[in-house]
Short mmCIF file of C-alpha atoms in Angstrom, two decimals:
data_model
loop_
_atom_site.label_atom_id
_atom_site.label_comp_id
_atom_site.label_asym_id
_atom_site.label_seq_id
_atom_site.Cartn_x
_atom_site.Cartn_y
_atom_site.Cartn_z
CA MET A 1 52.73 -98.95 2.36
CA GLN A 2 52.98 -95.18 2.49
CA LYS A 3 51.36 -93.23 5.34
CA THR A 4 50.94 -89.46 5.01
CA TRP A 5 49.22 -87.05 7.41
CA VAL A 6 47.13 -84.39 5.63
CA ASP A 7 48.30 -80.94 6.77
CA ASN A 8 44.94 -79.85 8.24
CA ALA A 9 45.35 -81.62 11.64
CA PHE A 10 44.18 -79.66 14.71
CA TRP A 11 44.23 -79.89 18.52
CA THR A 12 41.33 -82.18 19.35
CA ASP A 13 39.68 -80.10 22.05
CA GLY A 14 39.20 -77.30 19.49
CA THR A 15 41.39 -74.77 21.27
CA THR A 16 45.11 -74.17 21.40
CA GLU A 17 45.20 -74.75 25.16
CA ALA A 18 45.32 -78.55 25.45
CA LYS A 19 48.09 -79.90 23.29
CA ASP A 20 48.21 -83.58 24.12
CA THR A 21 45.68 -84.88 21.57
CA VAL A 22 45.56 -84.22 17.82
CA THR A 23 42.87 -85.06 15.24
CA GLY A 24 44.07 -85.55 11.71
CA ILE A 25 43.52 -87.38 8.45
CA LEU A 26 45.91 -90.20 7.62
CA GLU A 27 46.22 -91.17 3.95
CA ILE A 28 47.39 -94.73 3.40
CA GLN A 29 48.49 -95.92 -0.02
CA ASP A 30 49.47 -99.49 -0.75
CA GLY A 31 51.94 -99.27 -3.65
CA GLU A 32 52.49 -96.36 -6.01
CA ASP A 33 49.33 -97.02 -8.05
CA GLY A 34 47.27 -98.51 -5.23
CA PRO A 35 44.08 -96.98 -3.89
CA VAL A 36 44.37 -94.25 -1.27
CA THR A 37 42.48 -94.82 1.97
CA ARG A 38 41.76 -91.83 4.21
CA GLN A 39 41.11 -92.25 7.91
CA VAL A 40 40.25 -89.62 10.48
CA LEU A 41 42.27 -90.44 13.58
CA THR A 42 42.64 -88.97 17.04
CA VAL A 43 46.17 -89.39 18.28
CA ASN A 44 47.24 -89.08 21.95
CA LYS A 45 50.74 -87.96 22.90
CA LEU A 46 51.14 -90.98 25.21
CA ASN A 47 49.81 -94.51 25.07
CA PRO A 48 47.57 -95.66 27.97
CA ASP A 49 50.62 -97.21 29.67
CA GLY A 50 52.48 -93.88 29.59
CA THR A 51 54.87 -94.76 26.81
CA PRO A 52 55.40 -92.38 23.85
CA ASN A 53 52.97 -92.89 20.92
CA PRO A 54 54.87 -93.33 17.63
CA ASP A 55 51.88 -91.93 15.66
CA TRP A 56 52.25 -88.71 17.67
CA ASP A 57 55.89 -88.41 16.71
CA ASN A 58 54.92 -89.13 13.13
CA ILE A 59 52.25 -86.41 12.90
CA MET A 60 54.48 -83.89 14.68
CA GLU A 61 57.23 -84.63 12.21
CA GLN A 62 55.00 -84.41 9.13
CA VAL A 63 52.62 -81.58 10.05
CA GLY A 64 54.31 -79.89 13.00
CA ALA A 65 52.98 -78.18 16.14
CA ASP A 66 53.01 -74.68 14.60
CA LYS A 67 50.84 -75.77 11.65
CA ILE A 68 48.51 -77.66 14.00
CA GLU A 69 48.23 -74.50 16.12
CA ALA A 70 47.38 -72.36 13.08
CA ASN A 71 44.88 -74.95 11.81
CA THR A 72 43.21 -75.04 15.22
CA THR A 73 42.81 -71.25 15.32
CA GLU A 74 41.50 -71.11 11.74
CA ARG A 75 39.11 -74.02 12.36
CA HIS A 76 37.86 -72.47 15.60
CA GLN A 77 37.11 -69.18 13.82
CA ARG A 78 35.51 -70.92 10.85
CA LYS A 79 33.28 -73.07 13.05
CA ASN A 80 32.22 -70.03 15.07
CA ALA A 81 31.38 -68.14 11.87
CA GLU A 82 29.41 -71.13 10.56
CA ARG A 83 27.50 -71.38 13.83
CA THR A 84 26.69 -67.66 13.76
CA GLN A 85 25.61 -67.88 10.12
CA ALA A 86 23.43 -70.93 10.78
CA HIS A 87 21.86 -69.19 13.77
CA GLN A 88 21.17 -66.03 11.72
CA HIS A 89 19.68 -68.14 8.91
CA GLN A 90 17.41 -69.93 11.37
CA GLN A 91 16.31 -66.59 12.82
CA GLU A 92 15.54 -65.21 9.35
CA VAL A 93 13.63 -68.37 8.41
CA ALA A 94 11.63 -67.99 11.62
CA LYS A 95 10.99 -64.32 10.82
CA ALA A 96 9.81 -65.24 7.31
CA LYS A 97 7.44 -67.81 8.79
CA ALA A 98 6.18 -65.24 11.28
CA LEU A 99 5.56 -62.77 8.43
CA GLU A 100 3.52 -65.36 6.57
CA GLU A 101 1.52 -66.11 9.71
CA LEU A 102 0.98 -62.40 10.36
CA PHE A 103 -0.23 -61.99 6.78
CA ASN A 104 -2.77 -64.79 7.27
CA TYR A 105 -3.78 -63.34 10.62
CA LYS A 106 -4.50 -59.97 8.99
CA LEU A 107 -6.53 -61.60 6.24
CA LYS A 108 -8.63 -63.31 8.92
CA ALA A 109 -9.07 -59.97 10.69
CA PHE A 110 -10.23 -58.37 7.44
CA GLU A 111 -12.98 -60.99 7.23
CA ILE A 112 -14.55 -59.90 10.53
CA GLU A 113 -17.86 -58.38 9.50
CA ASP A 114 -17.29 -54.92 11.06
CA ILE A 115 -13.81 -54.71 9.58
CA LYS A 116 -14.95 -56.01 6.22
CA ASN A 117 -17.56 -53.22 6.06
CA CYS A 118 -15.32 -50.50 7.49
CA THR A 119 -15.07 -47.47 5.20
CA ASP A 120 -12.31 -45.73 7.17
CA ARG A 121 -9.50 -46.37 4.73
CA ALA A 122 -6.85 -44.79 6.95
CA LEU A 123 -7.63 -47.10 9.85
CA LYS A 124 -7.77 -50.13 7.59
CA ALA A 125 -4.39 -49.12 6.15
CA LYS A 126 -2.95 -49.00 9.68
CA LEU A 127 -4.24 -52.50 10.31
CA ARG A 128 -2.71 -53.67 7.03
CA LYS A 129 0.65 -52.15 7.98
CA ALA A 130 0.63 -53.60 11.53
CA LYS A 131 3.99 -55.14 12.42
CA ASN A 132 2.72 -57.80 14.82
CA THR A 133 -0.47 -59.45 16.08
CA VAL A 134 -0.74 -57.03 19.01
CA GLU A 135 -0.90 -54.10 16.60
CA VAL A 136 -3.40 -55.99 14.44
CA ASN A 137 -5.58 -56.56 17.49
CA VAL A 138 -5.35 -52.90 18.52
CA TYR A 139 -6.42 -51.58 15.10
CA ALA A 140 -9.05 -54.31 14.71
CA THR A 141 -10.51 -53.26 18.08
CA MET A 142 -10.45 -49.59 17.07
CA ILE A 143 -12.35 -50.39 13.87
CA ILE A 144 -14.92 -52.45 15.74
CA MET A 145 -15.30 -49.71 18.37
CA GLU A 146 -15.87 -47.17 15.62
CA SER A 147 -18.45 -49.45 14.06
CA LEU A 148 -20.27 -49.84 17.42
CA LYS A 149 -20.17 -46.07 17.94
CA ASN A 150 -21.67 -45.51 14.51
CA GLU A 151 -24.39 -48.06 15.25
CA SER A 152 -25.38 -46.31 18.50
CA THR A 153 -25.35 -42.90 16.80
CA GLU A 154 -27.63 -44.29 14.11
CA GLU A 155 -29.94 -45.77 16.76
CA GLU A 156 -30.05 -42.48 18.67
CA SER A 157 -30.85 -40.60 15.46
CA ALA A 158 -33.64 -43.07 14.71
CA GLU A 159 -35.16 -42.48 18.16
CA MET B 1 -20.09 -56.72 -13.89
CA ASN B 2 -18.32 -53.36 -13.92
CA GLN B 3 -17.78 -52.62 -17.58
CA PRO B 4 -14.03 -52.41 -18.20
CA LYS B 5 -13.24 -49.13 -19.93
CA LYS B 6 -10.36 -48.92 -22.32
CA SER B 7 -9.39 -45.28 -22.86
CA PRO B 8 -5.75 -45.22 -23.93
CA PRO B 9 -3.22 -44.67 -22.66
CA SER B 10 -4.22 -46.34 -19.44
CA ASN B 11 -2.00 -47.92 -16.83
CA GLY B 12 -3.48 -50.41 -14.45
CA TYR B 13 -2.82 -53.11 -11.90
CA LEU B 14 -4.30 -56.52 -12.60
CA VAL B 15 -4.98 -59.07 -9.88
CA VAL B 16 -6.49 -62.51 -10.46
CA ALA B 17 -8.27 -64.69 -7.92
CA SER B 18 -9.55 -68.13 -8.80
CA ARG B 19 -10.39 -71.47 -7.23
CA SER B 20 -10.07 -70.46 -3.61
CA LYS B 21 -11.79 -67.93 -1.35
CA SER B 22 -8.48 -67.22 0.33
CA PHE B 23 -7.08 -65.97 -2.98
CA TYR B 24 -10.10 -63.69 -3.38
CA ILE B 25 -9.63 -62.24 0.10
CA SER B 26 -5.92 -61.84 -0.47
CA ALA B 27 -6.53 -60.22 -3.87
CA LEU B 28 -8.81 -57.61 -2.27
CA ASN B 29 -6.13 -56.98 0.35
CA LEU B 30 -3.55 -56.51 -2.41
CA ILE B 31 -5.73 -54.01 -4.26
CA GLU B 32 -6.38 -52.05 -1.08
CA SER B 33 -2.68 -52.10 -0.22
CA ILE B 34 -1.84 -50.69 -3.66
CA LYS B 35 -4.38 -47.93 -3.04
CA ASP B 36 -2.98 -47.31 0.46
CA HIS B 37 0.29 -46.32 -1.23
CA TYR B 38 -1.08 -44.94 -4.48
CA PRO B 39 -4.70 -43.83 -4.11
CA GLU B 40 -5.02 -42.96 -7.83
CA ALA B 41 -4.06 -46.48 -8.88
CA ASP B 42 -6.52 -48.13 -11.25
CA CYS B 43 -6.97 -51.75 -10.23
CA CYS B 44 -8.77 -54.55 -12.00
CA LEU B 45 -9.82 -57.75 -10.32
CA VAL B 46 -10.30 -60.84 -12.46
CA VAL B 47 -12.20 -63.34 -10.37
CA ASP B 48 -14.36 -66.46 -10.36
CA LYS B 49 -17.85 -65.12 -9.64
CA ASP B 50 -18.68 -67.85 -7.13
CA LEU B 51 -15.91 -66.60 -4.83
CA THR B 52 -17.16 -63.05 -4.62
CA ASP B 53 -19.31 -60.82 -2.44
CA ASP B 54 -20.18 -57.10 -2.66
CA ARG B 55 -16.53 -56.11 -2.33
CA ALA B 56 -15.72 -57.47 -5.77
CA GLU B 57 -17.38 -54.43 -7.28
CA THR B 58 -16.58 -51.81 -4.65
CA ILE B 59 -12.87 -52.27 -3.93
CA PRO B 60 -11.41 -52.67 -7.45
CA ASP B 61 -12.00 -50.04 -10.12
CA LYS B 62 -12.84 -52.71 -12.64
CA THR B 63 -14.04 -56.25 -12.27
CA ILE B 64 -13.92 -59.02 -14.82
CA TYR B 65 -15.56 -62.32 -14.01
CA THR B 66 -13.73 -65.27 -15.44
CA GLU B 67 -15.42 -67.51 -17.96
CA LEU B 68 -13.59 -70.42 -16.38
CA GLN B 69 -14.50 -72.83 -13.66
CA GLY B 70 -11.89 -72.58 -10.97
CA ASP B 71 -8.86 -72.75 -13.19
CA TYR B 72 -5.58 -72.98 -11.32
CA ARG B 73 -3.82 -70.63 -13.74
CA ALA B 74 -6.65 -68.21 -14.45
CA LYS B 75 -3.95 -65.56 -14.16
CA LEU B 76 -2.93 -66.28 -17.76
CA TRP B 77 -6.49 -65.81 -18.96
CA GLY B 78 -6.72 -62.60 -16.92
CA MET B 79 -3.46 -61.26 -18.34
CA TRP B 80 -4.82 -61.80 -21.81
CA LYS B 81 -8.12 -60.07 -20.95
CA THR B 82 -6.59 -56.98 -19.32
CA PRO B 83 -8.57 -53.77 -19.82
CA TYR B 84 -5.43 -51.61 -19.71
CA ASP B 85 -2.92 -50.38 -22.24
CA ARG B 86 -0.04 -51.04 -19.91
CA THR B 87 -0.61 -53.66 -17.26
CA LEU B 88 1.14 -54.70 -14.12
CA TYR B 89 -0.02 -58.20 -13.26
CA VAL B 90 0.56 -59.07 -9.60
CA ASP B 91 -0.05 -62.46 -7.91
CA ALA B 92 -2.91 -62.38 -5.41
CA ASP B 93 -0.74 -63.48 -2.47
CA VAL B 94 1.31 -60.29 -2.70
CA GLU B 95 1.03 -57.09 -0.69
CA CYS B 96 2.11 -53.60 -1.69
CA VAL B 97 4.34 -51.95 0.89
CA HIS B 98 5.85 -48.88 -0.81
CA GLU B 99 4.63 -45.80 -2.66
CA ASP B 100 7.06 -46.43 -5.53
CA VAL B 101 4.33 -48.69 -6.84
CA SER B 102 3.15 -45.57 -8.67
CA THR B 103 6.36 -45.49 -10.73
CA VAL B 104 6.30 -49.08 -11.95
CA PHE B 105 5.10 -48.25 -15.46
CA ASP B 106 8.24 -46.16 -16.01
CA GLU B 107 10.18 -49.42 -15.80
CA LEU B 108 8.72 -50.80 -19.03
CA GLY B 109 10.74 -48.58 -21.37
CA ASP B 110 10.81 -50.14 -24.84
CA HIS B 111 10.27 -53.66 -23.57
CA HIS B 112 7.19 -55.67 -24.41
CA MET B 113 7.27 -57.46 -21.09
CA MET B 114 9.18 -57.26 -17.82
CA PHE B 115 9.61 -59.89 -15.15
CA THR B 116 11.66 -60.45 -12.06
CA GLU B 117 14.39 -62.99 -12.46
CA LEU B 118 14.95 -66.58 -11.47
CA ASN B 119 18.71 -66.97 -11.20
CA ALA B 120 21.33 -69.13 -9.52
CA ASP B 121 21.54 -66.84 -6.46
CA ARG B 122 17.86 -67.48 -5.82
CA ASP B 123 17.87 -71.23 -6.44
CA HIS B 124 17.64 -72.16 -2.77
CA ALA B 125 14.62 -69.91 -2.34
CA PHE B 126 12.61 -71.58 -5.12
CA GLN B 127 11.69 -75.01 -6.36
CA ASN B 128 13.90 -76.79 -8.85
CA ARG B 129 13.87 -74.88 -12.13
CA TYR B 130 16.35 -76.85 -14.21
CA PHE B 131 15.70 -79.39 -16.96
CA PRO B 132 18.07 -80.81 -19.59
CA ALA B 133 17.05 -78.37 -22.36
CA GLY B 134 17.13 -75.25 -20.22
CA GLN B 135 15.89 -73.57 -17.09
CA PHE B 136 13.07 -71.32 -15.96
CA GLU B 137 14.31 -67.74 -16.13
CA HIS B 138 11.35 -65.57 -15.30
CA ASN B 139 9.33 -65.38 -12.13
CA GLY B 140 5.66 -65.20 -13.06
CA GLY B 141 4.59 -63.52 -9.83
CA ILE B 142 4.87 -60.04 -11.31
CA CYS B 143 4.63 -59.16 -14.98
CA LEU B 144 4.61 -55.69 -16.49
CA TYR B 145 3.57 -55.65 -20.12
CA ASP B 146 2.56 -53.44 -22.98
CA SER B 147 -0.99 -54.61 -23.42
CA SER B 148 -1.70 -51.95 -26.08
CA ASN B 149 0.51 -54.01 -28.37
CA GLU B 150 -1.57 -56.57 -30.28
CA LYS B 151 1.35 -58.96 -30.50
CA VAL B 152 1.85 -58.88 -26.75
CA LEU B 153 -1.83 -59.68 -26.28
CA SER B 154 -1.49 -62.51 -28.81
CA PHE B 155 1.44 -63.77 -26.77
CA MET B 156 -0.70 -63.73 -23.63
CA GLU B 157 -3.49 -65.59 -25.41
CA ARG B 158 -1.04 -68.19 -26.70
CA TRP B 159 0.50 -68.53 -23.22
CA TRP B 160 -2.94 -69.24 -21.76
CA ARG B 161 -4.02 -71.65 -24.51
CA LEU B 162 -0.72 -73.55 -24.68
CA TYR B 163 -0.50 -73.85 -20.91
CA THR B 164 -4.05 -75.18 -20.80
CA MET B 165 -3.18 -77.88 -23.36
CA GLN B 166 0.04 -78.62 -21.48
CA LYS B 167 -1.67 -79.29 -18.18
CA ARG B 168 -4.44 -81.31 -19.85
CA ASP B 169 -1.84 -83.60 -21.42
CA GLU B 170 -2.83 -82.38 -24.88
CA TRP B 171 0.52 -80.83 -25.69
CA TRP B 172 4.18 -81.34 -24.90
CA PRO B 173 7.31 -80.41 -26.88
CA THR B 174 8.07 -83.06 -29.45
CA ASP B 175 11.31 -84.73 -30.44
CA PRO B 176 12.00 -83.56 -34.04
CA ALA B 177 13.47 -86.97 -34.88
CA THR B 178 10.42 -89.01 -33.90
CA GLY B 179 7.61 -86.46 -33.85
CA LYS B 180 6.63 -87.83 -30.47
CA TRP B 181 6.65 -86.10 -27.11
CA ASP B 182 10.20 -85.50 -25.95
CA LEU B 183 10.22 -86.99 -22.49
CA VAL B 184 13.96 -86.53 -21.98
CA SER B 185 14.89 -82.91 -22.77
CA TYR B 186 12.22 -81.15 -20.77
CA GLY B 187 12.48 -82.73 -17.36
CA ASP B 188 9.81 -84.54 -15.41
CA ARG B 189 6.62 -83.93 -17.36
CA ASN B 190 4.44 -84.80 -14.37
CA ASP B 191 6.04 -81.90 -12.53
CA ASN B 192 6.77 -79.37 -15.27
CA LYS B 193 3.38 -79.65 -16.92
CA TRP B 194 1.88 -77.67 -14.02
CA TRP B 195 4.24 -74.74 -14.48
CA ASP B 196 3.23 -71.76 -16.59
CA GLN B 197 6.92 -70.79 -16.46
CA PHE B 198 7.62 -73.88 -18.53
CA THR B 199 5.17 -72.72 -21.20
CA LEU B 200 6.70 -69.25 -21.07
CA TRP B 201 10.19 -70.68 -21.48
CA TYR B 202 9.09 -72.82 -24.42
CA MET B 203 7.39 -69.95 -26.22
CA LEU B 204 10.35 -67.60 -25.78
CA HIS B 205 12.99 -70.16 -26.72
CA LYS B 206 11.32 -72.49 -29.18
CA GLU B 207 8.56 -70.61 -30.98
CA GLU B 208 9.91 -68.47 -33.83
CA GLU B 209 6.86 -66.23 -33.77
CA TRP B 210 7.96 -64.58 -30.53
CA SER B 211 11.64 -64.19 -31.32
CA ASP B 212 11.28 -60.42 -31.63
CA MET B 213 9.64 -60.03 -28.24
CA SER B 214 11.68 -57.84 -25.95
CA VAL B 215 11.53 -59.34 -22.49
CA GLY B 216 13.31 -57.42 -19.75
CA ILE B 217 14.16 -57.82 -16.10
CA PHE B 218 13.29 -55.05 -13.65
CA GLU B 219 16.15 -52.91 -12.36
CA ASP B 220 16.79 -53.94 -8.74
CA ASP B 221 14.16 -56.58 -9.47
CA ALA B 222 14.02 -58.08 -5.97
CA ARG B 223 12.20 -54.99 -4.69
CA TRP B 224 9.34 -55.59 -7.12
CA ASN B 225 8.82 -59.14 -5.92
CA THR B 226 10.38 -59.63 -2.49
CA TYR B 227 9.67 -63.04 -1.03
CA THR B 228 9.34 -63.23 2.72
CA ASN B 229 12.21 -65.72 2.88
CA TYR B 230 14.65 -63.54 0.91
CA ASN B 231 16.40 -62.22 4.03
CA ALA B 232 17.20 -65.78 5.08
CA PHE B 233 19.19 -66.17 1.87
CA LYS B 234 20.68 -62.67 1.80
CA LEU B 235 18.73 -61.72 -1.29
CA GLN B 236 17.72 -58.24 -0.23
CA SER B 237 17.03 -55.56 -2.81
CA LYS B 238 19.12 -52.36 -2.93
CA ASN B 239 16.05 -50.18 -2.44
CA PRO B 240 13.10 -50.85 -0.13
CA PRO B 241 10.69 -53.55 -1.28
CA VAL B 242 7.58 -52.46 -3.16
CA PHE B 243 5.79 -55.79 -3.23
CA MET B 244 6.07 -58.47 -0.55
CA HIS B 245 5.25 -61.94 -1.82
CA HIS B 246 3.69 -64.18 0.83
CA SER B 247 4.00 -67.25 -1.34
CA ARG B 248 3.66 -69.76 1.47
CA SER B 249 0.71 -68.15 3.17
CA LEU B 250 -2.17 -69.42 1.08
CA GLN B 251 -2.91 -73.05 0.42
CA LYS B 252 -1.89 -73.87 -3.11
CA ASP B 253 0.34 -76.06 -5.22
CA ASN B 254 -1.36 -78.99 -3.61
CA PRO B 255 -0.66 -82.08 -5.75
CA ASN B 256 -3.87 -83.67 -4.52
CA GLU B 257 -5.82 -80.92 -6.22
CA TYR B 258 -4.21 -81.71 -9.53
CA GLN B 259 -5.40 -85.29 -9.40
CA HIS B 260 -9.01 -84.19 -9.68
CA GLY B 261 -8.47 -82.43 -12.97
CA ILE B 262 -8.06 -78.72 -13.47
#
């Protein structure tokens, strides 16, 4: 039975500070043409009773502390980059959802009777270009105020 | 009805709203947003009459009432019935956000039709587009076409009629060996039969009549049809977006609707 450690083992705590536990992949092949089994294993330097762990010696011999150190640094950087990327993706997905909601919010605003009938194209354009719901509300209010003002002017003229 | 005038050469923006009031409201918003950025734009609304109010004849420059009853893909009928010589069709759930909208007709060049592209980079932003015989290649959300060309109009008519048969289970590509519907090469028929892109793909790839049609892709095409989720997939255009596509904002593509016949 042949046991081989894959050369991507890393210090288990994810940093290069603690160097008494290693995580690695052990490939086990029974016979030259036998199936290869891969196991992810965490190997401590010492057994619970304080004696040296032969698996530790084995992985140090096959992969080596320097390679484990380099793998740990590379893995740490890669995981950080993946986390950052995932976070950015989530933020962009949230922004896209917010844009869709803002779009629907504006369409609802445009269905308010006074806004629907507003002929001030410039003000309506500002509402359409609003970047958030606060801006939508501000321009919607301005349009409604203008409509109310026009109504009172018309009433005064009628009197 | 506002009588559509056809005085060549005319360029115009075509928007179609059918089935749902929200599409009508969104279509009016789109037309106004085009005019916000290009006040001289000539816009035509194709709409189901029962969705409309006074604005249907005051906001657009031209209005065509559909002769359909709430058809899900009335856009194809509208594209065929365009009153313009060169037409930019835009989905109703889109908003214009840049003044370069005025330059869009320069993009047509010698092409008969222009689309934005469905490609591998954009796969995660769209639904599955692959089937054994091919893949959807054109995004139907925006289409610029030479509607003064009789053959292009014939293409639009065929697109509408073939799609209608497709969704009504009256047509599907056949297996040349058996003469029966080919239910292997063209993916899941229950899914693909709803897609006008499928009909478009079939016409462009399988119907000899259209082999001389020149179909182009917009330069920096993402700016002409920017989906709100593009940033999440790093699909930004080089230049600022002209049209923002809010494809998830309005209720649509609801399978339950299909079950009641379209």
